[in-house]
XYZ file of N, CA and C in Angstrom:
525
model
N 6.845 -82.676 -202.300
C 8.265 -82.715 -202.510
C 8.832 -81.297 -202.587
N 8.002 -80.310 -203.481
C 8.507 -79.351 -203.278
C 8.946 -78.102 -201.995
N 7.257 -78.465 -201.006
C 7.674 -78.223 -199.752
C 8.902 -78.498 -199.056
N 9.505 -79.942 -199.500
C 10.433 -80.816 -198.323
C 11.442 -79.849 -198.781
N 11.766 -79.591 -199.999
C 12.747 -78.942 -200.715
C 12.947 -77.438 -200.189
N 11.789 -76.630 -200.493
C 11.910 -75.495 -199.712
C 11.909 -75.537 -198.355
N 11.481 -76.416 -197.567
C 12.061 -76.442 -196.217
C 13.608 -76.572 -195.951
N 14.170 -77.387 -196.513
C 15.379 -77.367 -196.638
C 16.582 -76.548 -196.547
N 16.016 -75.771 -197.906
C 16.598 -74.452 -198.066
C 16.302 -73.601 -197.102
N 15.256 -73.204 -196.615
C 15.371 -71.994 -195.433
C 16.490 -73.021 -194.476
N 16.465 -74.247 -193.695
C 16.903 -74.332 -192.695
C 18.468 -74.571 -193.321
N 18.561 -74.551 -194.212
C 19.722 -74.180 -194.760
C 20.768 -72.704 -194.577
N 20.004 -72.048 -195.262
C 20.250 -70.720 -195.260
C 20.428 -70.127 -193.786
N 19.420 -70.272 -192.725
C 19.429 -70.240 -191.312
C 20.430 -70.482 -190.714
N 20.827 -71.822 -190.897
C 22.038 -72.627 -190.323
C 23.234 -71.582 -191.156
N 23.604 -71.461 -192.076
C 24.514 -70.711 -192.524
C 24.508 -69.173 -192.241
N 23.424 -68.331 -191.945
C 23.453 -67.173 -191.379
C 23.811 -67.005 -190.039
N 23.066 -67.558 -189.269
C 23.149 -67.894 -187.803
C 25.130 -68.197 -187.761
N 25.404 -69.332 -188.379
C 26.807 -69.377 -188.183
C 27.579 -68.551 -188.913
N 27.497 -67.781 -189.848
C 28.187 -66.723 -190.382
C 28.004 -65.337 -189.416
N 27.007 -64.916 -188.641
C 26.805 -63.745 -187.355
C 27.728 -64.441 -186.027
N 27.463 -65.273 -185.943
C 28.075 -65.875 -184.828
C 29.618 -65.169 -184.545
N 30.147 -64.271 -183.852
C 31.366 -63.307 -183.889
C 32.022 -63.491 -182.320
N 33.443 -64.433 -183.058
C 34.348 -64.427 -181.776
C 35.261 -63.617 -181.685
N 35.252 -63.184 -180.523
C 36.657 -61.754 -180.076
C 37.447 -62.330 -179.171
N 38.489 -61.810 -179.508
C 39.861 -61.667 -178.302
C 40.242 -60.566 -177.508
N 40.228 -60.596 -176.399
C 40.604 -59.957 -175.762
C 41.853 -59.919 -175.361
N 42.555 -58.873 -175.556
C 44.285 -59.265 -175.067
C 44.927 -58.241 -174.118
N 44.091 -56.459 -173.682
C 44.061 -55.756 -172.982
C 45.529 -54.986 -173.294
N 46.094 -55.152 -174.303
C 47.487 -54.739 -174.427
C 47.684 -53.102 -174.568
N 46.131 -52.770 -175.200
C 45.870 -51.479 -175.341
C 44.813 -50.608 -174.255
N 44.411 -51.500 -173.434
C 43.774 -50.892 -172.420
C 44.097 -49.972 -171.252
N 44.204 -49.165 -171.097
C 44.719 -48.745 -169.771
C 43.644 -48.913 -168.803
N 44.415 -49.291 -167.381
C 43.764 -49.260 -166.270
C 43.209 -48.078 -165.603
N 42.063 -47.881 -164.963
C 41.364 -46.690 -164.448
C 41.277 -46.942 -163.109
N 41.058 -45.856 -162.456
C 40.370 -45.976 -160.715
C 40.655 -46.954 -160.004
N 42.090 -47.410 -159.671
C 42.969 -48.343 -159.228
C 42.795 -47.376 -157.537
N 42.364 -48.158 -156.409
C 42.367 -49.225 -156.063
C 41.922 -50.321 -156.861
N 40.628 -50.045 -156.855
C 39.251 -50.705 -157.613
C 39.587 -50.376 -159.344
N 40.567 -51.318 -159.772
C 41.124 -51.137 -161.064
C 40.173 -51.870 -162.116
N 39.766 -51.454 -163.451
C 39.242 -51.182 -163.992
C 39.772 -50.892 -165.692
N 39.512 -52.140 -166.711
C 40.138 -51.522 -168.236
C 39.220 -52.441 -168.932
N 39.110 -51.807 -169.841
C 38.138 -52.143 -171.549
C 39.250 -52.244 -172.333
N 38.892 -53.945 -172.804
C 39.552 -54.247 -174.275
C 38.795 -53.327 -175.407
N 39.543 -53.313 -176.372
C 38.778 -52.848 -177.562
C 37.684 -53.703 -178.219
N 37.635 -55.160 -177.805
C 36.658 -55.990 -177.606
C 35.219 -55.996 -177.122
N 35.538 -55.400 -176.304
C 34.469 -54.807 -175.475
C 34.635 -55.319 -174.126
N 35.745 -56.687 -174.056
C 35.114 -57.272 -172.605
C 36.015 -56.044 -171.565
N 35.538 -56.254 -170.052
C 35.928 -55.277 -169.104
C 36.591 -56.611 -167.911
N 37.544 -55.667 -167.488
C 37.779 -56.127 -166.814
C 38.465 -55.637 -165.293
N 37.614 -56.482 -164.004
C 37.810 -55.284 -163.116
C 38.364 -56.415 -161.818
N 39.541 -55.652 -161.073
C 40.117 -55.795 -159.900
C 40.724 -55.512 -158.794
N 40.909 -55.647 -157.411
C 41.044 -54.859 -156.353
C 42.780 -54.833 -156.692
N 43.513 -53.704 -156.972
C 44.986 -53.499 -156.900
C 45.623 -53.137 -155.723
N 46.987 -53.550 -155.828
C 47.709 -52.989 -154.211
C 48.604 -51.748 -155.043
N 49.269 -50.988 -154.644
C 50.416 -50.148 -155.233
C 51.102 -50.971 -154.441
N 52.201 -51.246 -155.120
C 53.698 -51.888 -154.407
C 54.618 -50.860 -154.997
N 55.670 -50.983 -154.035
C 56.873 -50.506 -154.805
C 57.438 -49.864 -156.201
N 56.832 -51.271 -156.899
C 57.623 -51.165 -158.051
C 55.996 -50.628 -158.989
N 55.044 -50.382 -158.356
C 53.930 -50.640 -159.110
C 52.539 -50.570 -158.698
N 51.553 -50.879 -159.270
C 50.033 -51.645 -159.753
C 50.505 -53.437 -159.390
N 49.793 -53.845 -158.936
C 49.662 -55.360 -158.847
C 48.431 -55.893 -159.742
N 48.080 -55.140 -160.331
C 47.151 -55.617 -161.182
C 47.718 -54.326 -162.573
N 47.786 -55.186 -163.950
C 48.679 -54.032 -164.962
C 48.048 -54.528 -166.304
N 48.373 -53.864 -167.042
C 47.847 -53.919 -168.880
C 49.392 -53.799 -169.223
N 49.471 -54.016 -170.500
C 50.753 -53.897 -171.487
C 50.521 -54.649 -172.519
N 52.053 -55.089 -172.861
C 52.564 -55.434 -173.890
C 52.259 -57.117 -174.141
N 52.751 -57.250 -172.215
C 51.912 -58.617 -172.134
C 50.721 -59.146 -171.804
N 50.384 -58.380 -171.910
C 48.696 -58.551 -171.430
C 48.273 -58.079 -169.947
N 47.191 -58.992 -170.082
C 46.626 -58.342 -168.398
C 47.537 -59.099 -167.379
N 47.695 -58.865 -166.573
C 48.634 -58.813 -165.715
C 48.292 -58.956 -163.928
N 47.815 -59.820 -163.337
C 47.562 -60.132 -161.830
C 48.538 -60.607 -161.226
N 48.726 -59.794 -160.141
C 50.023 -60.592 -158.718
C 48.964 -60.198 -157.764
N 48.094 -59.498 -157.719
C 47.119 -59.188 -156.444
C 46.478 -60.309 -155.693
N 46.854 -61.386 -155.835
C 46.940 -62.785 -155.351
C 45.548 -63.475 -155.120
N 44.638 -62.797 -155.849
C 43.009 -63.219 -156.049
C 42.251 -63.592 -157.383
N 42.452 -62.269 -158.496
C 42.242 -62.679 -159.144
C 41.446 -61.161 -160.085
N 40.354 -61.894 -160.600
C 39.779 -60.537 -161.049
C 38.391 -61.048 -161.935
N 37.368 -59.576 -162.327
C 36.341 -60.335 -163.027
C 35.964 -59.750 -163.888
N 34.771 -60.642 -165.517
C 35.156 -59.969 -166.848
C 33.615 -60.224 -166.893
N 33.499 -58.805 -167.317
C 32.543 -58.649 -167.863
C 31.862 -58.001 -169.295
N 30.396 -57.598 -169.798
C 30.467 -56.850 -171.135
C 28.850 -56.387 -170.536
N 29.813 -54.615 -170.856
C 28.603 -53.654 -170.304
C 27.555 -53.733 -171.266
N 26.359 -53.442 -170.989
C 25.219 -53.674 -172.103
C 25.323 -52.448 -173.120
N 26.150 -51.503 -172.651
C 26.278 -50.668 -173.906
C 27.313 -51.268 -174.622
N 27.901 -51.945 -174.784
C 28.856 -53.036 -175.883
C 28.087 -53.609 -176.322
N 27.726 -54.439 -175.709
C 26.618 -55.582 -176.424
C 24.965 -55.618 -175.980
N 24.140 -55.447 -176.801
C 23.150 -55.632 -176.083
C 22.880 -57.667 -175.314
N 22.003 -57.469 -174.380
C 22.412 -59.101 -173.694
C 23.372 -59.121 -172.721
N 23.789 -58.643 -172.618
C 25.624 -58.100 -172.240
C 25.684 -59.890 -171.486
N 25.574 -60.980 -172.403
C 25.955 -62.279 -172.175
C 27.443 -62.684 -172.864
N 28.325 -63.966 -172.779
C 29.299 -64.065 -173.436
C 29.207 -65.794 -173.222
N 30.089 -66.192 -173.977
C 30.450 -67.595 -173.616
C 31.713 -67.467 -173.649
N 32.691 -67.843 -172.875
C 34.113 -67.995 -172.678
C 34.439 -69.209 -173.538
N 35.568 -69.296 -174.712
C 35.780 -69.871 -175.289
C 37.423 -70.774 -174.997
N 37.589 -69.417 -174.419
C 39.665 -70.233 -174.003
C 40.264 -68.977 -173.710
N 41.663 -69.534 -173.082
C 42.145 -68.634 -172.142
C 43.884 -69.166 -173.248
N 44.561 -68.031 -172.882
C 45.557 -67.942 -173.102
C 46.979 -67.536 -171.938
N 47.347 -68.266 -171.401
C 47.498 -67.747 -169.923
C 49.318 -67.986 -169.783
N 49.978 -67.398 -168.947
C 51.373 -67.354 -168.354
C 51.568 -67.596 -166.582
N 51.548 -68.405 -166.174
C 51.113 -68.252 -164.332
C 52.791 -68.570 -163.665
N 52.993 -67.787 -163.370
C 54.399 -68.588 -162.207
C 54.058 -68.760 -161.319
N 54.627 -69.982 -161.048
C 54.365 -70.473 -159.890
C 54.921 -69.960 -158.420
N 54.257 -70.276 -157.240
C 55.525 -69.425 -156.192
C 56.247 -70.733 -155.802
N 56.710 -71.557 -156.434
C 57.731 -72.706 -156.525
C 58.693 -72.111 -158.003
N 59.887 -72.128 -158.030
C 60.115 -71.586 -159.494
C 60.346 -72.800 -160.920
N 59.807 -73.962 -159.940
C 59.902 -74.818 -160.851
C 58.553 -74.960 -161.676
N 58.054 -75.688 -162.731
C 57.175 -75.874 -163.373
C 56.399 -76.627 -162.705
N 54.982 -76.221 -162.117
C 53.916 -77.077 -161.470
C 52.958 -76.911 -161.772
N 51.485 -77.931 -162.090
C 50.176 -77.542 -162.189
C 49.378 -76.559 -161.141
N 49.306 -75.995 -161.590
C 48.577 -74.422 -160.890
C 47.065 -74.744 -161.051
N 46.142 -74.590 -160.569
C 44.465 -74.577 -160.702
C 43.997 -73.060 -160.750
N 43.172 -72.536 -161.718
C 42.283 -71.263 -161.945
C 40.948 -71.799 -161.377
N 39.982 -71.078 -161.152
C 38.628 -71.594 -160.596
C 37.653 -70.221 -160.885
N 37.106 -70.945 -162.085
C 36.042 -70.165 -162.765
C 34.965 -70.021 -162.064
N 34.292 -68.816 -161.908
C 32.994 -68.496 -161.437
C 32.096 -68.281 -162.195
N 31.228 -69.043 -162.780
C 30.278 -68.276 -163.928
C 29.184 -67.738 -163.401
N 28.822 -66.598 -163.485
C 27.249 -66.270 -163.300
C 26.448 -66.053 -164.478
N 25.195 -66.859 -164.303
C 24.119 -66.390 -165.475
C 23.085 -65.162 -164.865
N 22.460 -64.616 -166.158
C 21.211 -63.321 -165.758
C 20.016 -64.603 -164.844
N 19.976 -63.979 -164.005
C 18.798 -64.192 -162.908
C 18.959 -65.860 -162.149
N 20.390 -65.955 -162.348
C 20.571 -66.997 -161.226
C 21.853 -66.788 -159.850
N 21.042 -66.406 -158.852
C 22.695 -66.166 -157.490
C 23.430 -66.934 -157.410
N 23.392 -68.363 -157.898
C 24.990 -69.240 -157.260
C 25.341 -69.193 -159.285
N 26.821 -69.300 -159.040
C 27.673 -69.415 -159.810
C 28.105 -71.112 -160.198
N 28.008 -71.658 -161.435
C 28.715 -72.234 -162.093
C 30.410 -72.308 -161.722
N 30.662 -73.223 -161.382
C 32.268 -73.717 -161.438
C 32.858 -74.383 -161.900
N 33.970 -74.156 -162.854
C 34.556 -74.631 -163.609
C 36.109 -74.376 -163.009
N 36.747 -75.491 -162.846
C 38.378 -75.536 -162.534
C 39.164 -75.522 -163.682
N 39.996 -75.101 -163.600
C 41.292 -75.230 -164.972
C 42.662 -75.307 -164.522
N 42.701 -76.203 -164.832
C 44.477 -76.431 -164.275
C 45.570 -76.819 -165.368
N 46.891 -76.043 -165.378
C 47.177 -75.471 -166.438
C 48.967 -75.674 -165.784
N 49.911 -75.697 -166.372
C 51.833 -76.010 -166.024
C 51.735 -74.414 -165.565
N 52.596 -74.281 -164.736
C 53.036 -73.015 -164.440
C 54.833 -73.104 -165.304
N 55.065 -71.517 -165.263
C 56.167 -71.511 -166.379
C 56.303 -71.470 -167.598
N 55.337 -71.675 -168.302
C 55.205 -71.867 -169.687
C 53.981 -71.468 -169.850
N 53.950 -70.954 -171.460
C 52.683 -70.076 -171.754
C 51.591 -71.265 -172.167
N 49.949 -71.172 -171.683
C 49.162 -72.146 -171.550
C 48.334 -71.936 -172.477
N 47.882 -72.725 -173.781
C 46.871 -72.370 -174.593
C 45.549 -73.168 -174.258
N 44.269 -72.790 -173.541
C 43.542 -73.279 -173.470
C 41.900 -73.455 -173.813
N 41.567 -74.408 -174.739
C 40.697 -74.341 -175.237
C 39.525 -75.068 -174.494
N 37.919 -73.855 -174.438
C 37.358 -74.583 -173.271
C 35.723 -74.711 -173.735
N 34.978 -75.591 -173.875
C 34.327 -75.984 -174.361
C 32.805 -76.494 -173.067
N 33.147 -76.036 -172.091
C 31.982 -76.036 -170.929
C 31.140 -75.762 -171.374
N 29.765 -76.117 -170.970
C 28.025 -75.907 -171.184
C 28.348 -74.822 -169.940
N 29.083 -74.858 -169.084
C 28.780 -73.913 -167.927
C 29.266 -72.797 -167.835
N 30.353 -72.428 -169.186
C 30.853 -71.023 -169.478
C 30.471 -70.718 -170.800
N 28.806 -70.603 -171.101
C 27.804 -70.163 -172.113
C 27.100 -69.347 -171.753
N 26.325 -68.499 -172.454
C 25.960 -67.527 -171.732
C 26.306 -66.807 -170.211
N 27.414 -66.682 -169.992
C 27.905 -65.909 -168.760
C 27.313 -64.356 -168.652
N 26.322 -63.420 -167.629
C 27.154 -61.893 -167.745
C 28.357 -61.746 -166.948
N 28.536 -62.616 -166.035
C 29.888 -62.096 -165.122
C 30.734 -63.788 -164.828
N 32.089 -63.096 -165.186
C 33.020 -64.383 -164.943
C 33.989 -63.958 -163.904
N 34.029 -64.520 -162.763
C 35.121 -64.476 -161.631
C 36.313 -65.190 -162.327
N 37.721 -65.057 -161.729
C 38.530 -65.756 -162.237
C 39.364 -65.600 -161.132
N 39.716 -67.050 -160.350
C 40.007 -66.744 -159.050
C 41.862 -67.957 -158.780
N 42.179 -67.304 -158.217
C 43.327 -68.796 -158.221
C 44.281 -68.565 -156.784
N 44.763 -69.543 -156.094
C 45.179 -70.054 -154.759
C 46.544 -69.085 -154.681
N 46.971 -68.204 -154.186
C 48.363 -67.174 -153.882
C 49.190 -68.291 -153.219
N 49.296 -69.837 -152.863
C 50.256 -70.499 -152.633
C 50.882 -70.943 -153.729
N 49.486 -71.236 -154.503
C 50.587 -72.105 -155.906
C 50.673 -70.857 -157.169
N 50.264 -70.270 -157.264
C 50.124 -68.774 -158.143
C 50.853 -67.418 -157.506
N 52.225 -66.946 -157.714
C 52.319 -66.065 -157.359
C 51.853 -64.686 -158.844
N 52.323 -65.001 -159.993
C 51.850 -64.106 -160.497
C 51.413 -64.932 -162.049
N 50.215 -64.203 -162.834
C 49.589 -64.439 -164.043
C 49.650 -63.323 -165.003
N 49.450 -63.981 -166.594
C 49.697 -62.985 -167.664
C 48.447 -63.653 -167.947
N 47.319 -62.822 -168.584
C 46.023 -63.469 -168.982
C 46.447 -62.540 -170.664
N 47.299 -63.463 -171.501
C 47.940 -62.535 -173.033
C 46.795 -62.848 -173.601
N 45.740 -64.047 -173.863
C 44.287 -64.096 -174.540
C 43.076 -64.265 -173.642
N 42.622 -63.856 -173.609
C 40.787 -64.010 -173.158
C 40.029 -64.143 -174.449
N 39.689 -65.775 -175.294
C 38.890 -65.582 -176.022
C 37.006 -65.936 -175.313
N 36.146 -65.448 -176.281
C 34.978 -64.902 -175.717
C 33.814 -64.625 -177.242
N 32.835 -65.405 -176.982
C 31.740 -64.796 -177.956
C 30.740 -64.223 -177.121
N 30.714 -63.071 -177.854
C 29.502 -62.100 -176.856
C 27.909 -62.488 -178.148
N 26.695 -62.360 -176.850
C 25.496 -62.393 -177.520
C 24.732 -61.050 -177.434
């Protein structure tokens, strides 16, 4: 009995350590600046990275950081990663997205994102779709077996129904 008892307690204690280390971050890029644009390039203070091919337009970067977050009109998309000097593992699980998409209709329409997951030492990618109102800010909470352990997440979406995205949260537990 006393064994059963002290077994207990360790898998007790375990279970409560393990979930007390367990550390979720947000990424919101508001403070990031972009680097080496074509091939644009910014670190949350999070650690996650995040990198994409930019156009200069006119008015700009087609790919931007701020106030509102990360910021894509480059009509593809972009991809997040965590260098192993952030984390050792440099794995993550994507937890939810926090997103703004207009549509290139200006009315409110379901828009589709199309997740790419890659795991360490496998070449095809995991796919996960997300489809989300355009026009209004999208809180989305995502709970996939197939965006767990990620090192690299594509994040890709259609330039007919997406003309431009605010990515204001990227939540993310890194391992």
């Amino acid at each position: 009995m006393k064994a059963d008892f002290l077994g207990a307690t360790v898998l007790a204690t375990f279970v409560a350590f393990s979930a007390s280390t367990a550390r979720a971050d947000t990424a919101t890029f508001t403070a990031a600046p972009l680097t080496g644009c074509p091939y644009c390039t910014a670190t949350d203070g999070s650690g996650l990275v995040v990198s994409a091919l930019g156009h200069l337009l006119p008015n700009g970067w087609d790919v931007r950081t701020g106030s509102g977050g990360l910021y894509f009109a480059n009509r593809t998309g972009g991809v997040f990663s965590i260098p192993a000097a952030n984390f050792p593992g440099k794995s993550f699980d994507l937890t939810g997205l926090k997103l703004f998409a207009y549509g290139v209709s200006r009315m409110s329409t379901p828009v589709t994102f199309t997740l790419y997951a890659y795991h360490f030492g496998v070449p095809t990618a995991d796919t996960v779709q997300v489809t989300v109102n355009s026009q209004a800010v999208q809180d989305v909470t995502l709970s996939d077996p197939r965006l767990q352990n990620v090192d690299t997440l594509v994040i890709r979406y259609d330039p007919l129904q997406v003309r431009n995205v605010y990515f204001i949260e990227t939540r993310f537990t890194p391992h």
